[in-house]
XYZ file of C-alpha atoms in Angstrom:
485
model
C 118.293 103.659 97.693
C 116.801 104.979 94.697
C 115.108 101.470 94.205
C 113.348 101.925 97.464
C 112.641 104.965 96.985
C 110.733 104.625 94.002
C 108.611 101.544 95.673
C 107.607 104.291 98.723
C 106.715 106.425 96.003
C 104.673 104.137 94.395
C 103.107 102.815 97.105
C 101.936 107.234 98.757
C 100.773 107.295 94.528
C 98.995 104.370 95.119
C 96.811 105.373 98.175
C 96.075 108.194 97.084
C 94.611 106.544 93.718
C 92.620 104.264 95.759
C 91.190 107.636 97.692
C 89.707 108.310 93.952
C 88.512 105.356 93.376
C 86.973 104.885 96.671
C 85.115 108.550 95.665
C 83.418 107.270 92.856
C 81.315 104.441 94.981
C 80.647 107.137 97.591
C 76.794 108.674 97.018
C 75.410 108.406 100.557
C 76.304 109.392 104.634
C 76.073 105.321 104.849
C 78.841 104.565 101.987
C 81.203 107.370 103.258
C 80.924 106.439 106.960
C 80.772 102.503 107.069
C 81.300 102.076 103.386
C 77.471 100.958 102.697
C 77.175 98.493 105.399
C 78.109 95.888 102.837
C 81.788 94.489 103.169
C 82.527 90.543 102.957
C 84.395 88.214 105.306
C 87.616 88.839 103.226
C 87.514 92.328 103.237
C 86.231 92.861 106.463
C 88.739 90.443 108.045
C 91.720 92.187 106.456
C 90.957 96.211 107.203
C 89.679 95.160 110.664
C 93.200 93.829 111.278
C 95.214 96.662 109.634
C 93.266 99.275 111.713
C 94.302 97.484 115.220
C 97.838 96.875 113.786
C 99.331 100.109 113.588
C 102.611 101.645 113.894
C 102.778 100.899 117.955
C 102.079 97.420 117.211
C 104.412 97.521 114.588
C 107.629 99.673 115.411
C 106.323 99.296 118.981
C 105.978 95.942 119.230
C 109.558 95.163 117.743
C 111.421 97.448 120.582
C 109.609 95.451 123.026
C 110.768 92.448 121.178
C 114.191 94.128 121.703
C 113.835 94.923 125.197
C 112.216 91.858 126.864
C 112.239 88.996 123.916
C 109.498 86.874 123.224
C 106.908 88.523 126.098
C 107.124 92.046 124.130
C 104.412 90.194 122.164
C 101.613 90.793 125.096
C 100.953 94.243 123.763
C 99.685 93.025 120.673
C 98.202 89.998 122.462
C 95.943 92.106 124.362
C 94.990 93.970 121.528
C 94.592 90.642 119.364
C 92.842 89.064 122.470
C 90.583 92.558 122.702
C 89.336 92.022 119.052
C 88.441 88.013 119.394
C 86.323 89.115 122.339
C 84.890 91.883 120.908
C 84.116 89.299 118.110
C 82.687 86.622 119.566
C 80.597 88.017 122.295
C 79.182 91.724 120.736
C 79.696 92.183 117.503
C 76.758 90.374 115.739
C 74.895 92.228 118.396
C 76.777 95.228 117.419
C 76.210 95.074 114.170
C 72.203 94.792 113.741
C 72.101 98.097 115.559
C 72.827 100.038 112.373
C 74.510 102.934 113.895
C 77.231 105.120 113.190
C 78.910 105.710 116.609
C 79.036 104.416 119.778
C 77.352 107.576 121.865
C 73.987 106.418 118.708
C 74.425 103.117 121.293
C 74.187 104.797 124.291
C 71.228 106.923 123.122
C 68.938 103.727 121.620
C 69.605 101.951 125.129
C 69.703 104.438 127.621
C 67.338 106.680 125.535
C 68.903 109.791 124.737
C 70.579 110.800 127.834
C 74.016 110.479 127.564
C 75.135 110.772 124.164
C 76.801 114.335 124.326
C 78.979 113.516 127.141
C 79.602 110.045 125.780
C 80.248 111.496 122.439
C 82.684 114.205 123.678
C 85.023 111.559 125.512
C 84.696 109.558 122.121
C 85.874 112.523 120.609
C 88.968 113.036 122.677
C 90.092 109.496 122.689
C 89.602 109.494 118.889
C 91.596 112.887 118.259
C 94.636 111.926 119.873
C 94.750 108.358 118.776
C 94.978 110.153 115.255
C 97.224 112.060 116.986
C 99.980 110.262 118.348
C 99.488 108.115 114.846
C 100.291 110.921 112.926
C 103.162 111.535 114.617
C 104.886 108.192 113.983
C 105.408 109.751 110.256
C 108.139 111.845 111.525
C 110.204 108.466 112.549
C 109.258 106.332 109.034
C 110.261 109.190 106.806
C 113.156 110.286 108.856
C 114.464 106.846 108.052
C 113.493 107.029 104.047
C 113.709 110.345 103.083
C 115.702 112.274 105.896
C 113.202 114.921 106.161
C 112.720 117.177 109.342
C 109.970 115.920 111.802
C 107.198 118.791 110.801
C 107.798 118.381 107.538
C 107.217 114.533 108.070
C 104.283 114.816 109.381
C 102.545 117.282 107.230
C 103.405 114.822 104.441
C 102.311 111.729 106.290
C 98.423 113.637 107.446
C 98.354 115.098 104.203
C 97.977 112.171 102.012
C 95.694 110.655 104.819
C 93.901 113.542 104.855
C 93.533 113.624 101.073
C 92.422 110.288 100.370
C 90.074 109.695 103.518
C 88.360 112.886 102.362
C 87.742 111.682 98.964
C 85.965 108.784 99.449
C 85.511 108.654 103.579
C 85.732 104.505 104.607
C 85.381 103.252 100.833
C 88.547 104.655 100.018
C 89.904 103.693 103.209
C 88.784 100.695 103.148
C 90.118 100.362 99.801
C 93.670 101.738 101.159
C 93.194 99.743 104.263
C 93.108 96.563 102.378
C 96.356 97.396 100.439
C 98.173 98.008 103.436
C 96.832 94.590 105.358
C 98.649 93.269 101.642
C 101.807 95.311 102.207
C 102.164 94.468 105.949
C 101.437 90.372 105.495
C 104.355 90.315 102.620
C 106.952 92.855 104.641
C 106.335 91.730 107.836
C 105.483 88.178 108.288
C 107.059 87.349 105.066
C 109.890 88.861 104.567
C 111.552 90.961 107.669
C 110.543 87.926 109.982
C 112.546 85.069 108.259
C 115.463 87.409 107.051
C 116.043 88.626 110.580
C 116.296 85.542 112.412
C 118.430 84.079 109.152
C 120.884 87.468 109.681
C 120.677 86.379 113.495
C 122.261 82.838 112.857
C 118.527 81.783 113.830
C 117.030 80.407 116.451
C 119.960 78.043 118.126
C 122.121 81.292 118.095
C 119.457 83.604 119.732
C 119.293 80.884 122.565
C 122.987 80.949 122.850
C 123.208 84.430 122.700
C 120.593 86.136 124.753
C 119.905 85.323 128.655
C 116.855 83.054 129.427
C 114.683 85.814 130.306
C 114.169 86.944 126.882
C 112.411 83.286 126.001
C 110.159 83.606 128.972
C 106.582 84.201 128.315
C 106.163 86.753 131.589
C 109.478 88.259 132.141
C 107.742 91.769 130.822
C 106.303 91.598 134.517
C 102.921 90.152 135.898
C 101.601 93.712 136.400
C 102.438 95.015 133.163
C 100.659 92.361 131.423
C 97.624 93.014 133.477
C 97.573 96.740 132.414
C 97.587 95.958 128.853
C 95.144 93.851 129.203
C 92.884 96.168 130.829
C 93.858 99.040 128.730
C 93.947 97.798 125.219
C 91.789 94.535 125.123
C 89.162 95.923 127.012
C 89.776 99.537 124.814
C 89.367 97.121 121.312
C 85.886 96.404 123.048
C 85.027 100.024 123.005
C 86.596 102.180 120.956
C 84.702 104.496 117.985
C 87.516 103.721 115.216
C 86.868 99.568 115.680
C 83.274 99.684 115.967
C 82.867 102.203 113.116
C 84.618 99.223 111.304
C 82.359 96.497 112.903
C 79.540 98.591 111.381
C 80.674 97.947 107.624
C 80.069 94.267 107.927
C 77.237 93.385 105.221
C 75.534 90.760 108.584
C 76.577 89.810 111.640
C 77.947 86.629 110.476
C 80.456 88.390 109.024
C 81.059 90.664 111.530
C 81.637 87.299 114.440
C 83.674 85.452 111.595
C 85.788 87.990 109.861
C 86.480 89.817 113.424
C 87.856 86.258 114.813
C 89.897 85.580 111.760
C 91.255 89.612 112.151
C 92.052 88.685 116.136
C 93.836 85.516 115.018
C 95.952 87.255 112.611
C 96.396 89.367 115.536
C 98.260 86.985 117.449
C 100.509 85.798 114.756
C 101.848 89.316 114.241
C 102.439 89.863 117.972
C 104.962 86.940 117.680
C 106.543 87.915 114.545
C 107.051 91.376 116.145
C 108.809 89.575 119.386
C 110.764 87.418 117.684
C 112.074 90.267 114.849
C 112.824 92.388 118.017
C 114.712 89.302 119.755
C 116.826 88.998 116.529
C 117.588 92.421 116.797
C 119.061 92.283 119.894
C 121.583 89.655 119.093
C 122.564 91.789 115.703
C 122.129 95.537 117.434
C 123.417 94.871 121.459
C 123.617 98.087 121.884
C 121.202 100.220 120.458
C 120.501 103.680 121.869
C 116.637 103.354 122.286
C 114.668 100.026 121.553
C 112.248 101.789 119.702
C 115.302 102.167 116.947
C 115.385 98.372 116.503
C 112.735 97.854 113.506
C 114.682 101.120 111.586
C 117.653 99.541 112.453
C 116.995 96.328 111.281
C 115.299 97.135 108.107
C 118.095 99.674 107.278
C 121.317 97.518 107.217
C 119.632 93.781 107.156
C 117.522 94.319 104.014
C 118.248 94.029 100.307
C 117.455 97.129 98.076
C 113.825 96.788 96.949
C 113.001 94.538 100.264
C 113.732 97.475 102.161
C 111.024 99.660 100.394
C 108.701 97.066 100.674
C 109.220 96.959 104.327
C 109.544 100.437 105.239
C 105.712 100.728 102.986
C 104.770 97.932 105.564
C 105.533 100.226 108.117
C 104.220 103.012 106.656
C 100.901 101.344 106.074
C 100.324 100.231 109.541
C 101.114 103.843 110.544
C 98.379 105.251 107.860
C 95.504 102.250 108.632
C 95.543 103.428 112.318
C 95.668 107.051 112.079
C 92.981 107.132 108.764
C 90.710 104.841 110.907
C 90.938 106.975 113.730
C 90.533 110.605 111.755
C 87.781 109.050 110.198
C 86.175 107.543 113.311
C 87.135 111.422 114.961
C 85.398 113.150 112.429
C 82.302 111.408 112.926
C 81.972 111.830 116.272
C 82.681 115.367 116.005
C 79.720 115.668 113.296
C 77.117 113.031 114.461
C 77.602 112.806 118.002
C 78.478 116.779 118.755
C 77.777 119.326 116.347
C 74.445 117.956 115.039
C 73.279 117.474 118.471
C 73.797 121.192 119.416
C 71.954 121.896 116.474
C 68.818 119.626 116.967
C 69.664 117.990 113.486
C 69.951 114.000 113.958
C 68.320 111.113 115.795
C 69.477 109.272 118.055
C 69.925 106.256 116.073
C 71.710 108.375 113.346
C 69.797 108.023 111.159
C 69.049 111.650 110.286
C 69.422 112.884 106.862
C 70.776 116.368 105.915
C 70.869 118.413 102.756
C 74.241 117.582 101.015
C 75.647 115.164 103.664
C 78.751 113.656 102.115
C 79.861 117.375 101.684
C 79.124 117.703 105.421
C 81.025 114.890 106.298
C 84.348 115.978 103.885
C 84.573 119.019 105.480
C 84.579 117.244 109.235
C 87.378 115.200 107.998
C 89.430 118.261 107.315
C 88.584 120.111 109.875
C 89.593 117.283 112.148
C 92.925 116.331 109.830
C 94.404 120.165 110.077
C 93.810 119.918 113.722
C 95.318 116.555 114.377
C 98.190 117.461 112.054
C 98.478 120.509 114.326
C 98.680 119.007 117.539
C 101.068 116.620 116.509
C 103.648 118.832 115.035
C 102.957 120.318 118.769
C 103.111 117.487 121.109
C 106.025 115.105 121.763
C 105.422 113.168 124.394
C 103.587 110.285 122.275
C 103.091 107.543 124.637
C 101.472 110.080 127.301
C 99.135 111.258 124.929
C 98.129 107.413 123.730
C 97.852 106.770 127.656
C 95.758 109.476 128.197
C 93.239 108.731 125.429
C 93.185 105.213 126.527
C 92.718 105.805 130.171
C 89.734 108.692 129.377
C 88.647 105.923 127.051
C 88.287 102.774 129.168
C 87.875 104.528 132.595
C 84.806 106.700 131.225
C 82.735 104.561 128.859
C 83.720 100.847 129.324
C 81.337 100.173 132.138
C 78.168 102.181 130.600
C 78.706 100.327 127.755
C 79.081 96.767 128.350
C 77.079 97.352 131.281
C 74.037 98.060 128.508
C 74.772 95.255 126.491
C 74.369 92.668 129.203
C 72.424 94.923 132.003
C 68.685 95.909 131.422
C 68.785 97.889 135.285
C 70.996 100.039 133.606
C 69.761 103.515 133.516
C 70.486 106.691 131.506
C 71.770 108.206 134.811
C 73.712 105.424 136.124
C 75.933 105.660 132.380
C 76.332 109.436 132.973
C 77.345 109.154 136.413
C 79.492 105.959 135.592
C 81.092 108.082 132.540
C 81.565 111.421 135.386
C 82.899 109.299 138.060
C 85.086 107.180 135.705
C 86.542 109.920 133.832
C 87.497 112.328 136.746
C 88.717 109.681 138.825
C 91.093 108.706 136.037
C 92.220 112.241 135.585
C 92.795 113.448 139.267
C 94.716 110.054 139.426
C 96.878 110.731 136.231
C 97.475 114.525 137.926
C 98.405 112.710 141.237
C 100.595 109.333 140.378
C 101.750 110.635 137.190
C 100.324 109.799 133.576
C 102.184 106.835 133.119
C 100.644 105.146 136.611
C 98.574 102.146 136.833
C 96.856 103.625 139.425
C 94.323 105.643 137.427
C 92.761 103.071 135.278
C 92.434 100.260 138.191
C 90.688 102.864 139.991
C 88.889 104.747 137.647
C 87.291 101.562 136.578
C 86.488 100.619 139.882
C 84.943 104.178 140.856
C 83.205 104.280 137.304
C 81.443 100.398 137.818
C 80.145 101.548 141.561
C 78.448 104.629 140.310
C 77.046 102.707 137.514
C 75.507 100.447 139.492
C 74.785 102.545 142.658
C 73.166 105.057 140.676
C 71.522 102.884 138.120
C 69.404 101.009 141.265
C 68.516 104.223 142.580
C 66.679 106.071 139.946
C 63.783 104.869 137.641
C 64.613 101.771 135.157
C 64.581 102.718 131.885
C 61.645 103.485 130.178
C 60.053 99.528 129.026
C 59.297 101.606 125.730
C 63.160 101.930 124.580
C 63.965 98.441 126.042
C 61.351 96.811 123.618
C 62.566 99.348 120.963
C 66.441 98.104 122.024
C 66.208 94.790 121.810
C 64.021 94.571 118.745
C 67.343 96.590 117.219
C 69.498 94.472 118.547
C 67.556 91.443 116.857
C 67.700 93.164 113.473
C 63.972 94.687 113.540
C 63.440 98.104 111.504
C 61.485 99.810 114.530
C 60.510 103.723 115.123
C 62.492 105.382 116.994
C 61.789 105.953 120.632
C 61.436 109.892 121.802
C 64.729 110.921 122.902
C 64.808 113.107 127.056
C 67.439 115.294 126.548
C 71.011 116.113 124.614
């Protein structure tokens, strides 16, 4: 092992060298936050797809492989399917608003009304997606080094920590793009052919396995659905992918290198299926399917392969949970604390006295905490359903609803986000956390109010609409006065 060993090694040395480097182009709130507005199709294509491919799609999406063949691959589907659409419908639109979160949206459309609500769901969803990323170091470096799970993790959020705080989304951009590297080579390249090879490939797998596990629904009708709803829609929405979106230098490449990201997407969802299906014909009888990419890369790989692997796995892990610590710390600064304090517009485009300081010491604050919780919590797909359920439930509707809805008002979002939100919790508390109940509902409940309340009170103020849509064509324009927190 001492080959792999040394290729881990060098790959932790490695990101945390790019965190330096990434420091030294960092001058500015806009180059440490969406890395200066100003990243090319390549680029842009490849750390979009190694933030939505993390360590769910990747161990995750190889124990579904295990459990249910070829249809494991709708998880990753959805979220592949999530990103096209977010793509090809928003993100141009997205783009030209020159924001930093999504709760600076809400504000510019709505004008100013529901950003501190917005922002604190935001903040929730984005803490324990770090979270329960985090957490997946405990299983990668059990399986390389044999350490204990705390110690795992402290490693893991430590170096994530380190170089995210160096050189905010330059550096992890920088790391981001490494890892997209990493994970094409070990994944796609090299696990995927040398599993189905070890297998007796794909004659044997038909031979060996019952038809359901080459059946493109036999993961159920309803489960499909829900991940659909969950994590495409969630893609559409979420603070770590648009914080991304906003580091496109134009919206061109925003629509182009999205679609190519979503595309790539779909080609790892199979690879994952089909590495799990292999699996299953070497590994019958595993004790949890979640144990099948370990597995796999533990006894079917050659020494030095298996480093390279196990870094492919470690890099989805750290693109999700840097994205999302990054994309957590912002909200907590932009979209919370400066807004108690009266500090920052509503467009975000306030200025402070030593900003990229102010912005280092978020990402601490917020890495301690997440590394924290996570040494605390065990339970990680509760948490992950939690955050996604707050997520979608409470702010999908007020936000697509003001990209394609100019009734929308400032109080139809807030009630939409109130109504959404509780409805999804009291539901979770009721059916149980794991329930498809509370997100069918919640959206439902959240898309009523919306409307309901939104044709009830005064339309938004024709001042911010001009002001809105000259943003959303690309126009510089003044700000318009913002009517509350």
């Amino acid at each position: 092992m001492a080959v792999d060993y040394a290729v881990i090694v060098l790959y932790l040395a490695g990101m945390l060298g790019m965190g330096w480097w990434g420091m030294r182009r960092t001058r500015s709130t806009s180059d440490f936050l969406v890395a200066g507005r100003r990243l090319g199709p390549a680029m842009y294509s490849g750390t979009m797809a190694a933030i939505v491919l993390g360590g769910a799609s990747t161990i995750g999406g190889v124990g579904l492989g295990y459990r249910y063949g070829l249809s494991g691959a709708w998880l990753v589907f959805s979220i592949g399917f999530g990103l096209l659409a977010l793509s090809v419908l928003f993100a141009a639109r997205i783009s030209r608003l020159r924001v930093y979160t999504v709760s600076q949206m809400l504000d510019l459309r709505y004008g100013g009304s529901s950003g501190l609500v917005s922002g604190i769901v935001m903040w929730a969803y984005t803490l324990m997606l770090a979270v329960t990323s985090t957490i997946a170091y405990a299983t990668i470096f059990d399986v390389i080094f044999g350490l204990d799970r705390w110690v795992a993790i402290v490693l893991g959020g430590t170096i994530v920590v380190c170089y995210s705080t160096l050189g905010g989304m330059w550096s992890i951009t920088l790391t981001d793009m490494v890892q997209f590297v990493v994970k094409t080579i070990g994944v796609l390249l090299l696990l995927l052919p040398i599993a189905v090879v070890k297998a007796g490939g794909f004659g044997a797998l038909r031979s060996e396995l019952p038809d359901g596990y080459f059946s493109p629904m036999s993961i159920g009708a309803q489960t499909v659905f829900t991940y659909v709803l969950i994590y495409s829609f969630g893609m559409l929405i979420g603070q770590d992918i648009w914080q991304r979106v906003f580091t496109a230098r134009n919206d061109r490449v925003a629509r182009l290198g999205g679609t190519a990201a979503g595309v790539y997407c779909l080609a790892y969802a199979v690879a994952g299926a089909v590495i799990g299906t292999a699996a299953k014909v070497l590994y019958p009888k595993l004790g949890s399917a979640d144990d099948a990419f370990a597995t796999i890369v533990k006894d079917a790989l050659p020494i030095g392969v298996k480093g390279l692997v196990l870094a492919a796995a470690l890099s989805a892990v750290m693109s999700t949970s840097s994205g999302a610590l990054i994309a957590c710390a912002t909200v907590a600064d932009q979209d919370i604390w400066q807004r108690l304090r009266g500090t920052v517009s509503p467009s975000g485009d306030g200025e402070r006295h030593d900003e990229v300081k102010g912005n280092r010491v978020f990402i601490v604050l917020m890495g301690a905490a997440v590394i924290v919780i996570a040494i605390l919590l065990n339970n990680v797909v509760e948490a992950l359903t939690v955050a996604y359920n707050l997520l979608v439930g409470g702010l999908l509707v007020p936000i697509l609803g003001g990209l394609v809805w100019k009734r929308g008002t400032g109080t139809g979002a807030l009630a939409a986000v109130g109504t959404g939100g509780l409805t999804v919790l009291a539901l979770m508390t009721a059916k149980g956390i794991l329930a498809n109940e509370p997100i069918y509902y919640g959206l439902l409940a959240s898309l009523v109010a919306y409307v309901a309340v939104s044709l009830a009170t005064k339309p938004t103020d024709a001042a911010v609409l001009d002001a809105w849509r000259r943003r959303l064509a690309g126009e510089a324009v003044p700000e318009p006065a913002v009517t509350g927190a």
